[in-house]
Amino acid sequence: MSFSTGSEASGEVSRVRILELMTSRGIIDEEIAALGGILASNQIGMTEPLTDADGYPRNDIDIYQVRHARHRIICLQNDRKNLTKEIERRLVLLHEESKESGMRLEDMDTEMTQRDYQFTLSPIARVNLVSEGSPAFQAVCTIMVEKYSQHTEFLMALIHTFFRESEWMTR
């Protein structure tokens, strides 16, 4: 697997490319973990024998699936090792370029803006009720008081909206 690009020939090293390589390495890690799950479901690791004491294939595991998973894990580990070396090499070059040019790394690659790496935040849960005295109740009240302590009317409106006229509001 080759990880070099044409920009390498021109001596240009970009943070964006390094981030892409790190993302690729993350994908490889996820696939290795998934394949490790296959081995775990068969209750076998990377080194245990696939045959019994008499030399026959074990009947308590899926031999084909385990062999395929082991082979793919080994290939992915090699790809990951090569990818890590490429990331390290590019990081060294990036730091050398920044040292030579006198630029800080934060100033390099100004074309990489926030819109290039936007994350979509989606809720994983919806809270319908927060009980008085619970840790969530105390945390939300503390955060609201700290954040909006200068604006007491706004703070009270926020608390009123969030807790929908709970008992503590009438005290």
mmCIF file with all atom_site columns, C-alpha atoms in Angstrom:
data_model
loop_
_atom_site.group_PDB
_atom_site.id
_atom_site.type_symbol
_atom_site.label_atom_id
_atom_site.label_alt_id
_atom_site.label_comp_id
_atom_site.label_asym_id
_atom_site.label_entity_id
_atom_site.label_seq_id
_atom_site.pdbx_PDB_ins_code
_atom_site.Cartn_x
_atom_site.Cartn_y
_atom_site.Cartn_z
_atom_site.occupancy
_atom_site.B_iso_or_equiv
_atom_site.pdbx_formal_charge
_atom_site.auth_seq_id
_atom_site.auth_comp_id
_atom_site.auth_asym_id
_atom_site.auth_atom_id
_atom_site.pdbx_PDB_model_num
ATOM 1   C CA . MET A 1 1   ? 0.000   0.000   0.000  1.00 0.00 ? 1   MET A CA 1
ATOM 2   C CA . SER A 1 2   ? 1.453   3.346   -1.036 1.00 0.00 ? 2   SER A CA 1
ATOM 3   C CA . PHE A 1 3   ? 0.700   6.555   0.813  1.00 0.00 ? 3   PHE A CA 1
ATOM 4   C CA . SER A 1 4   ? 2.681   9.129   -1.163 1.00 0.00 ? 4   SER A CA 1
ATOM 5   C CA . THR A 1 5   ? 1.139   11.846  -3.307 1.00 0.00 ? 5   THR A CA 1
ATOM 6   C CA . GLY A 1 6   ? 2.269   14.199  -6.016 1.00 0.00 ? 6   GLY A CA 1
ATOM 7   C CA . SER A 1 7   ? 2.577   17.084  -3.567 1.00 0.00 ? 7   SER A CA 1
ATOM 8   C CA . GLU A 1 8   ? 5.465   15.244  -1.941 1.00 0.00 ? 8   GLU A CA 1
ATOM 9   C CA . ALA A 1 9   ? 7.544   15.684  -5.094 1.00 0.00 ? 9   ALA A CA 1
ATOM 10  C CA . SER A 1 10  ? 7.189   19.448  -4.943 1.00 0.00 ? 10  SER A CA 1
ATOM 11  C CA . GLY A 1 11  ? 8.417   19.484  -1.329 1.00 0.00 ? 11  GLY A CA 1
ATOM 12  C CA . GLU A 1 12  ? 5.055   20.570  0.005  1.00 0.00 ? 12  GLU A CA 1
ATOM 13  C CA . VAL A 1 13  ? 3.793   18.937  3.172  1.00 0.00 ? 13  VAL A CA 1
ATOM 14  C CA . SER A 1 14  ? 0.324   19.830  4.333  1.00 0.00 ? 14  SER A CA 1
ATOM 15  C CA . ARG A 1 15  ? -1.397  19.339  7.625  1.00 0.00 ? 15  ARG A CA 1
ATOM 16  C CA . VAL A 1 16  ? -4.541  18.363  5.743  1.00 0.00 ? 16  VAL A CA 1
ATOM 17  C CA . ARG A 1 17  ? -2.792  15.374  4.181  1.00 0.00 ? 17  ARG A CA 1
ATOM 18  C CA . ILE A 1 18  ? -1.429  14.316  7.567  1.00 0.00 ? 18  ILE A CA 1
ATOM 19  C CA . LEU A 1 19  ? -4.935  14.499  9.012  1.00 0.00 ? 19  LEU A CA 1
ATOM 20  C CA . GLU A 1 20  ? -6.220  12.401  6.098  1.00 0.00 ? 20  GLU A CA 1
ATOM 21  C CA . LEU A 1 21  ? -3.573  9.776   6.811  1.00 0.00 ? 21  LEU A CA 1
ATOM 22  C CA . MET A 1 22  ? -4.498  9.780   10.493 1.00 0.00 ? 22  MET A CA 1
ATOM 23  C CA . THR A 1 23  ? -8.147  9.300   9.548  1.00 0.00 ? 23  THR A CA 1
ATOM 24  C CA . SER A 1 24  ? -7.148  6.355   7.349  1.00 0.00 ? 24  SER A CA 1
ATOM 25  C CA . ARG A 1 25  ? -5.254  4.872   10.268 1.00 0.00 ? 25  ARG A CA 1
ATOM 26  C CA . GLY A 1 26  ? -8.355  5.268   12.428 1.00 0.00 ? 26  GLY A CA 1
ATOM 27  C CA . ILE A 1 27  ? -10.412 3.372   9.846  1.00 0.00 ? 27  ILE A CA 1
ATOM 28  C CA . ILE A 1 28  ? -7.840  0.586   9.857  1.00 0.00 ? 28  ILE A CA 1
ATOM 29  C CA . ASP A 1 29  ? -7.991  0.466   13.663 1.00 0.00 ? 29  ASP A CA 1
ATOM 30  C CA . GLU A 1 30  ? -11.767 0.132   13.538 1.00 0.00 ? 30  GLU A CA 1
ATOM 31  C CA . GLU A 1 31  ? -11.552 -2.737  11.042 1.00 0.00 ? 31  GLU A CA 1
ATOM 32  C CA . ILE A 1 32  ? -8.934  -4.502  13.173 1.00 0.00 ? 32  ILE A CA 1
ATOM 33  C CA . ALA A 1 33  ? -11.226 -4.158  16.186 1.00 0.00 ? 33  ALA A CA 1
ATOM 34  C CA . ALA A 1 34  ? -14.160 -5.591  14.216 1.00 0.00 ? 34  ALA A CA 1
ATOM 35  C CA . LEU A 1 35  ? -12.073 -8.547  13.087 1.00 0.00 ? 35  LEU A CA 1
ATOM 36  C CA . GLY A 1 36  ? -10.888 -9.013  16.657 1.00 0.00 ? 36  GLY A CA 1
ATOM 37  C CA . GLY A 1 37  ? -14.555 -9.304  17.564 1.00 0.00 ? 37  GLY A CA 1
ATOM 38  C CA . ILE A 1 38  ? -14.872 -12.225 15.157 1.00 0.00 ? 38  ILE A CA 1
ATOM 39  C CA . LEU A 1 39  ? -11.984 -13.955 16.888 1.00 0.00 ? 39  LEU A CA 1
ATOM 40  C CA . ALA A 1 40  ? -13.492 -13.188 20.295 1.00 0.00 ? 40  ALA A CA 1
ATOM 41  C CA . SER A 1 41  ? -16.861 -14.608 19.257 1.00 0.00 ? 41  SER A CA 1
ATOM 42  C CA . ASN A 1 42  ? -15.067 -17.839 18.310 1.00 0.00 ? 42  ASN A CA 1
ATOM 43  C CA . GLN A 1 43  ? -13.164 -17.677 21.614 1.00 0.00 ? 43  GLN A CA 1
ATOM 44  C CA . ILE A 1 44  ? -9.790  -17.851 19.896 1.00 0.00 ? 44  ILE A CA 1
ATOM 45  C CA . GLY A 1 45  ? -6.873  -15.477 19.465 1.00 0.00 ? 45  GLY A CA 1
ATOM 46  C CA . MET A 1 46  ? -4.196  -14.963 16.849 1.00 0.00 ? 46  MET A CA 1
ATOM 47  C CA . THR A 1 47  ? -1.890  -17.786 17.939 1.00 0.00 ? 47  THR A CA 1
ATOM 48  C CA . GLU A 1 48  ? -4.026  -20.659 19.191 1.00 0.00 ? 48  GLU A CA 1
ATOM 49  C CA . PRO A 1 49  ? -4.017  -23.780 17.012 1.00 0.00 ? 49  PRO A CA 1
ATOM 50  C CA . LEU A 1 50  ? -6.955  -24.454 14.703 1.00 0.00 ? 50  LEU A CA 1
ATOM 51  C CA . THR A 1 51  ? -6.598  -28.210 15.092 1.00 0.00 ? 51  THR A CA 1
ATOM 52  C CA . ASP A 1 52  ? -7.273  -30.487 18.027 1.00 0.00 ? 52  ASP A CA 1
ATOM 53  C CA . ALA A 1 53  ? -4.759  -32.813 19.727 1.00 0.00 ? 53  ALA A CA 1
ATOM 54  C CA . ASP A 1 54  ? -5.293  -35.440 17.016 1.00 0.00 ? 54  ASP A CA 1
ATOM 55  C CA . GLY A 1 55  ? -4.576  -32.980 14.195 1.00 0.00 ? 55  GLY A CA 1
ATOM 56  C CA . TYR A 1 56  ? -8.177  -32.615 13.007 1.00 0.00 ? 56  TYR A CA 1
ATOM 57  C CA . PRO A 1 57  ? -9.804  -29.200 12.497 1.00 0.00 ? 57  PRO A CA 1
ATOM 58  C CA . ARG A 1 58  ? -11.526 -27.999 15.647 1.00 0.00 ? 58  ARG A CA 1
ATOM 59  C CA . ASN A 1 59  ? -15.283 -28.314 15.501 1.00 0.00 ? 59  ASN A CA 1
ATOM 60  C CA . ASP A 1 60  ? -16.017 -25.599 18.073 1.00 0.00 ? 60  ASP A CA 1
ATOM 61  C CA . ILE A 1 61  ? -14.916 -22.714 15.818 1.00 0.00 ? 61  ILE A CA 1
ATOM 62  C CA . ASP A 1 62  ? -15.586 -21.498 12.298 1.00 0.00 ? 62  ASP A CA 1
ATOM 63  C CA . ILE A 1 63  ? -12.198 -22.329 10.779 1.00 0.00 ? 63  ILE A CA 1
ATOM 64  C CA . TYR A 1 64  ? -12.767 -20.390 7.540  1.00 0.00 ? 64  TYR A CA 1
ATOM 65  C CA . GLN A 1 65  ? -13.922 -17.259 9.356  1.00 0.00 ? 65  GLN A CA 1
ATOM 66  C CA . VAL A 1 66  ? -11.063 -17.403 11.875 1.00 0.00 ? 66  VAL A CA 1
ATOM 67  C CA . ARG A 1 67  ? -8.397  -17.928 9.189  1.00 0.00 ? 67  ARG A CA 1
ATOM 68  C CA . HIS A 1 68  ? -9.803  -15.097 7.110  1.00 0.00 ? 68  HIS A CA 1
ATOM 69  C CA . ALA A 1 69  ? -9.953  -12.764 10.147 1.00 0.00 ? 69  ALA A CA 1
ATOM 70  C CA . ARG A 1 70  ? -6.395  -13.637 11.205 1.00 0.00 ? 70  ARG A CA 1
ATOM 71  C CA . HIS A 1 71  ? -5.072  -13.063 7.682  1.00 0.00 ? 71  HIS A CA 1
ATOM 72  C CA . ARG A 1 72  ? -6.892  -9.733  7.336  1.00 0.00 ? 72  ARG A CA 1
ATOM 73  C CA . ILE A 1 73  ? -5.714  -8.561  10.783 1.00 0.00 ? 73  ILE A CA 1
ATOM 74  C CA . ILE A 1 74  ? -2.095  -9.307  9.875  1.00 0.00 ? 74  ILE A CA 1
ATOM 75  C CA . CYS A 1 75  ? -2.437  -7.421  6.570  1.00 0.00 ? 75  CYS A CA 1
ATOM 76  C CA . LEU A 1 76  ? -4.096  -4.454  8.290  1.00 0.00 ? 76  LEU A CA 1
ATOM 77  C CA . GLN A 1 77  ? -1.451  -4.375  11.021 1.00 0.00 ? 77  GLN A CA 1
ATOM 78  C CA . ASN A 1 78  ? 1.229   -4.161  8.320  1.00 0.00 ? 78  ASN A CA 1
ATOM 79  C CA . ASP A 1 79  ? -0.695  -1.388  6.541  1.00 0.00 ? 79  ASP A CA 1
ATOM 80  C CA . ARG A 1 80  ? -1.113  0.436   9.852  1.00 0.00 ? 80  ARG A CA 1
ATOM 81  C CA . LYS A 1 81  ? 2.595   0.196   10.593 1.00 0.00 ? 81  LYS A CA 1
ATOM 82  C CA . ASN A 1 82  ? 3.464   1.613   7.157  1.00 0.00 ? 82  ASN A CA 1
ATOM 83  C CA . LEU A 1 83  ? 0.867   4.341   7.549  1.00 0.00 ? 83  LEU A CA 1
ATOM 84  C CA . THR A 1 84  ? 2.238   5.296   10.967 1.00 0.00 ? 84  THR A CA 1
ATOM 85  C CA . LYS A 1 85  ? 5.759   5.557   9.496  1.00 0.00 ? 85  LYS A CA 1
ATOM 86  C CA . GLU A 1 86  ? 4.406   7.790   6.719  1.00 0.00 ? 86  GLU A CA 1
ATOM 87  C CA . ILE A 1 87  ? 2.610   10.020  9.244  1.00 0.00 ? 87  ILE A CA 1
ATOM 88  C CA . GLU A 1 88  ? 5.767   10.302  11.345 1.00 0.00 ? 88  GLU A CA 1
ATOM 89  C CA . ARG A 1 89  ? 7.843   11.137  8.264  1.00 0.00 ? 89  ARG A CA 1
ATOM 90  C CA . ARG A 1 90  ? 5.410   13.823  7.153  1.00 0.00 ? 90  ARG A CA 1
ATOM 91  C CA . LEU A 1 91  ? 5.213   15.301  10.655 1.00 0.00 ? 91  LEU A CA 1
ATOM 92  C CA . VAL A 1 92  ? 8.983   15.637  10.759 1.00 0.00 ? 92  VAL A CA 1
ATOM 93  C CA . LEU A 1 93  ? 8.941   17.330  7.342  1.00 0.00 ? 93  LEU A CA 1
ATOM 94  C CA . LEU A 1 94  ? 6.126   19.639  8.420  1.00 0.00 ? 94  LEU A CA 1
ATOM 95  C CA . HIS A 1 95  ? 8.047   20.705  11.531 1.00 0.00 ? 95  HIS A CA 1
ATOM 96  C CA . GLU A 1 96  ? 11.212  21.228  9.497  1.00 0.00 ? 96  GLU A CA 1
ATOM 97  C CA . GLU A 1 97  ? 9.326   23.382  6.988  1.00 0.00 ? 97  GLU A CA 1
ATOM 98  C CA . SER A 1 98  ? 7.789   25.451  9.755  1.00 0.00 ? 98  SER A CA 1
ATOM 99  C CA . LYS A 1 99  ? 11.192  25.904  11.412 1.00 0.00 ? 99  LYS A CA 1
ATOM 100 C CA . GLU A 1 100 ? 12.826  26.949  8.121  1.00 0.00 ? 100 GLU A CA 1
ATOM 101 C CA . SER A 1 101 ? 10.101  29.410  7.219  1.00 0.00 ? 101 SER A CA 1
ATOM 102 C CA . GLY A 1 102 ? 9.789   30.763  10.740 1.00 0.00 ? 102 GLY A CA 1
ATOM 103 C CA . MET A 1 103 ? 6.048   30.151  10.703 1.00 0.00 ? 103 MET A CA 1
ATOM 104 C CA . ARG A 1 104 ? 4.120   28.618  13.530 1.00 0.00 ? 104 ARG A CA 1
ATOM 105 C CA . LEU A 1 105 ? 2.312   25.405  12.679 1.00 0.00 ? 105 LEU A CA 1
ATOM 106 C CA . GLU A 1 106 ? -1.011  27.070  13.493 1.00 0.00 ? 106 GLU A CA 1
ATOM 107 C CA . ASP A 1 107 ? -0.360  29.629  10.720 1.00 0.00 ? 107 ASP A CA 1
ATOM 108 C CA . MET A 1 108 ? 0.329   26.982  8.067  1.00 0.00 ? 108 MET A CA 1
ATOM 109 C CA . ASP A 1 109 ? -2.381  25.601  5.791  1.00 0.00 ? 109 ASP A CA 1
ATOM 110 C CA . THR A 1 110 ? -4.701  28.549  6.089  1.00 0.00 ? 110 THR A CA 1
ATOM 111 C CA . GLU A 1 111 ? -6.924  26.959  3.469  1.00 0.00 ? 111 GLU A CA 1
ATOM 112 C CA . MET A 1 112 ? -8.026  24.440  6.086  1.00 0.00 ? 112 MET A CA 1
ATOM 113 C CA . THR A 1 113 ? -10.993 26.207  7.575  1.00 0.00 ? 113 THR A CA 1
ATOM 114 C CA . GLN A 1 114 ? -13.575 25.166  10.051 1.00 0.00 ? 114 GLN A CA 1
ATOM 115 C CA . ARG A 1 115 ? -16.025 24.318  7.267  1.00 0.00 ? 115 ARG A CA 1
ATOM 116 C CA . ASP A 1 116 ? -13.592 21.662  5.982  1.00 0.00 ? 116 ASP A CA 1
ATOM 117 C CA . TYR A 1 117 ? -13.945 19.698  9.189  1.00 0.00 ? 117 TYR A CA 1
ATOM 118 C CA . GLN A 1 118 ? -17.473 20.250  10.382 1.00 0.00 ? 118 GLN A CA 1
ATOM 119 C CA . PHE A 1 119 ? -18.987 17.691  12.648 1.00 0.00 ? 119 PHE A CA 1
ATOM 120 C CA . THR A 1 120 ? -22.669 17.083  12.775 1.00 0.00 ? 120 THR A CA 1
ATOM 121 C CA . LEU A 1 121 ? -23.785 16.901  16.342 1.00 0.00 ? 121 LEU A CA 1
ATOM 122 C CA . SER A 1 122 ? -26.884 14.843  16.839 1.00 0.00 ? 122 SER A CA 1
ATOM 123 C CA . PRO A 1 123 ? -28.470 14.104  20.176 1.00 0.00 ? 123 PRO A CA 1
ATOM 124 C CA . ILE A 1 124 ? -28.020 10.605  21.542 1.00 0.00 ? 124 ILE A CA 1
ATOM 125 C CA . ALA A 1 125 ? -30.719 10.998  24.166 1.00 0.00 ? 125 ALA A CA 1
ATOM 126 C CA . ARG A 1 126 ? -33.584 13.297  25.048 1.00 0.00 ? 126 ARG A CA 1
ATOM 127 C CA . VAL A 1 127 ? -34.214 14.204  28.670 1.00 0.00 ? 127 VAL A CA 1
ATOM 128 C CA . ASN A 1 128 ? -37.886 14.444  29.522 1.00 0.00 ? 128 ASN A CA 1
ATOM 129 C CA . LEU A 1 129 ? -37.564 14.879  33.266 1.00 0.00 ? 129 LEU A CA 1
ATOM 130 C CA . VAL A 1 130 ? -34.891 16.072  35.662 1.00 0.00 ? 130 VAL A CA 1
ATOM 131 C CA . SER A 1 131 ? -35.740 15.304  39.274 1.00 0.00 ? 131 SER A CA 1
ATOM 132 C CA . GLU A 1 132 ? -35.112 17.918  41.904 1.00 0.00 ? 132 GLU A CA 1
ATOM 133 C CA . GLY A 1 133 ? -31.944 17.209  43.886 1.00 0.00 ? 133 GLY A CA 1
ATOM 134 C CA . SER A 1 134 ? -30.514 14.859  41.265 1.00 0.00 ? 134 SER A CA 1
ATOM 135 C CA . PRO A 1 135 ? -26.932 15.340  40.027 1.00 0.00 ? 135 PRO A CA 1
ATOM 136 C CA . ALA A 1 136 ? -28.281 16.489  36.637 1.00 0.00 ? 136 ALA A CA 1
ATOM 137 C CA . PHE A 1 137 ? -30.492 19.079  38.345 1.00 0.00 ? 137 PHE A CA 1
ATOM 138 C CA . GLN A 1 138 ? -27.580 20.413  40.373 1.00 0.00 ? 138 GLN A CA 1
ATOM 139 C CA . ALA A 1 139 ? -25.253 20.473  37.348 1.00 0.00 ? 139 ALA A CA 1
ATOM 140 C CA . VAL A 1 140 ? -27.675 22.385  35.144 1.00 0.00 ? 140 VAL A CA 1
ATOM 141 C CA . CYS A 1 141 ? -28.457 24.896  37.879 1.00 0.00 ? 141 CYS A CA 1
ATOM 142 C CA . THR A 1 142 ? -24.763 25.419  38.576 1.00 0.00 ? 142 THR A CA 1
ATOM 143 C CA . ILE A 1 143 ? -23.936 25.911  34.897 1.00 0.00 ? 143 ILE A CA 1
ATOM 144 C CA . MET A 1 144 ? -26.806 28.338  34.395 1.00 0.00 ? 144 MET A CA 1
ATOM 145 C CA . VAL A 1 145 ? -25.939 30.372  37.476 1.00 0.00 ? 145 VAL A CA 1
ATOM 146 C CA . GLU A 1 146 ? -22.251 30.567  36.504 1.00 0.00 ? 146 GLU A CA 1
ATOM 147 C CA . LYS A 1 147 ? -22.948 31.445  32.884 1.00 0.00 ? 147 LYS A CA 1
ATOM 148 C CA . TYR A 1 148 ? -25.794 33.909  33.364 1.00 0.00 ? 148 TYR A CA 1
ATOM 149 C CA . SER A 1 149 ? -25.177 35.331  36.856 1.00 0.00 ? 149 SER A CA 1
ATOM 150 C CA . GLN A 1 150 ? -25.009 38.894  35.467 1.00 0.00 ? 150 GLN A CA 1
ATOM 151 C CA . HIS A 1 151 ? -28.445 38.577  33.888 1.00 0.00 ? 151 HIS A CA 1
ATOM 152 C CA . THR A 1 152 ? -30.801 37.432  36.642 1.00 0.00 ? 152 THR A CA 1
ATOM 153 C CA . GLU A 1 153 ? -34.017 37.914  34.639 1.00 0.00 ? 153 GLU A CA 1
ATOM 154 C CA . PHE A 1 154 ? -32.629 35.910  31.745 1.00 0.00 ? 154 PHE A CA 1
ATOM 155 C CA . LEU A 1 155 ? -31.350 33.274  34.173 1.00 0.00 ? 155 LEU A CA 1
ATOM 156 C CA . MET A 1 156 ? -34.759 32.879  35.750 1.00 0.00 ? 156 MET A CA 1
ATOM 157 C CA . ALA A 1 157 ? -36.397 32.607  32.319 1.00 0.00 ? 157 ALA A CA 1
ATOM 158 C CA . LEU A 1 158 ? -33.898 29.910  31.315 1.00 0.00 ? 158 LEU A CA 1
ATOM 159 C CA . ILE A 1 159 ? -34.446 27.937  34.498 1.00 0.00 ? 159 ILE A CA 1
ATOM 160 C CA . HIS A 1 160 ? -38.219 28.366  34.169 1.00 0.00 ? 160 HIS A CA 1
ATOM 161 C CA . THR A 1 161 ? -38.128 27.112  30.565 1.00 0.00 ? 161 THR A CA 1
ATOM 162 C CA . PHE A 1 162 ? -35.784 24.240  31.322 1.00 0.00 ? 162 PHE A CA 1
ATOM 163 C CA . PHE A 1 163 ? -37.581 22.895  34.346 1.00 0.00 ? 163 PHE A CA 1
ATOM 164 C CA . ARG A 1 164 ? -41.139 23.809  33.299 1.00 0.00 ? 164 ARG A CA 1
ATOM 165 C CA . GLU A 1 165 ? -42.247 25.360  36.549 1.00 0.00 ? 165 GLU A CA 1
ATOM 166 C CA . SER A 1 166 ? -41.003 22.672  38.910 1.00 0.00 ? 166 SER A CA 1
ATOM 167 C CA . GLU A 1 167 ? -41.614 22.870  42.626 1.00 0.00 ? 167 GLU A CA 1
ATOM 168 C CA . TRP A 1 168 ? -38.290 24.527  43.376 1.00 0.00 ? 168 TRP A CA 1
ATOM 169 C CA . MET A 1 169 ? -39.333 27.622  41.416 1.00 0.00 ? 169 MET A CA 1
ATOM 170 C CA . THR A 1 170 ? -42.142 28.405  43.871 1.00 0.00 ? 170 THR A CA 1
ATOM 171 C CA . ARG A 1 171 ? -39.868 28.445  46.947 1.00 0.00 ? 171 ARG A CA 1
#
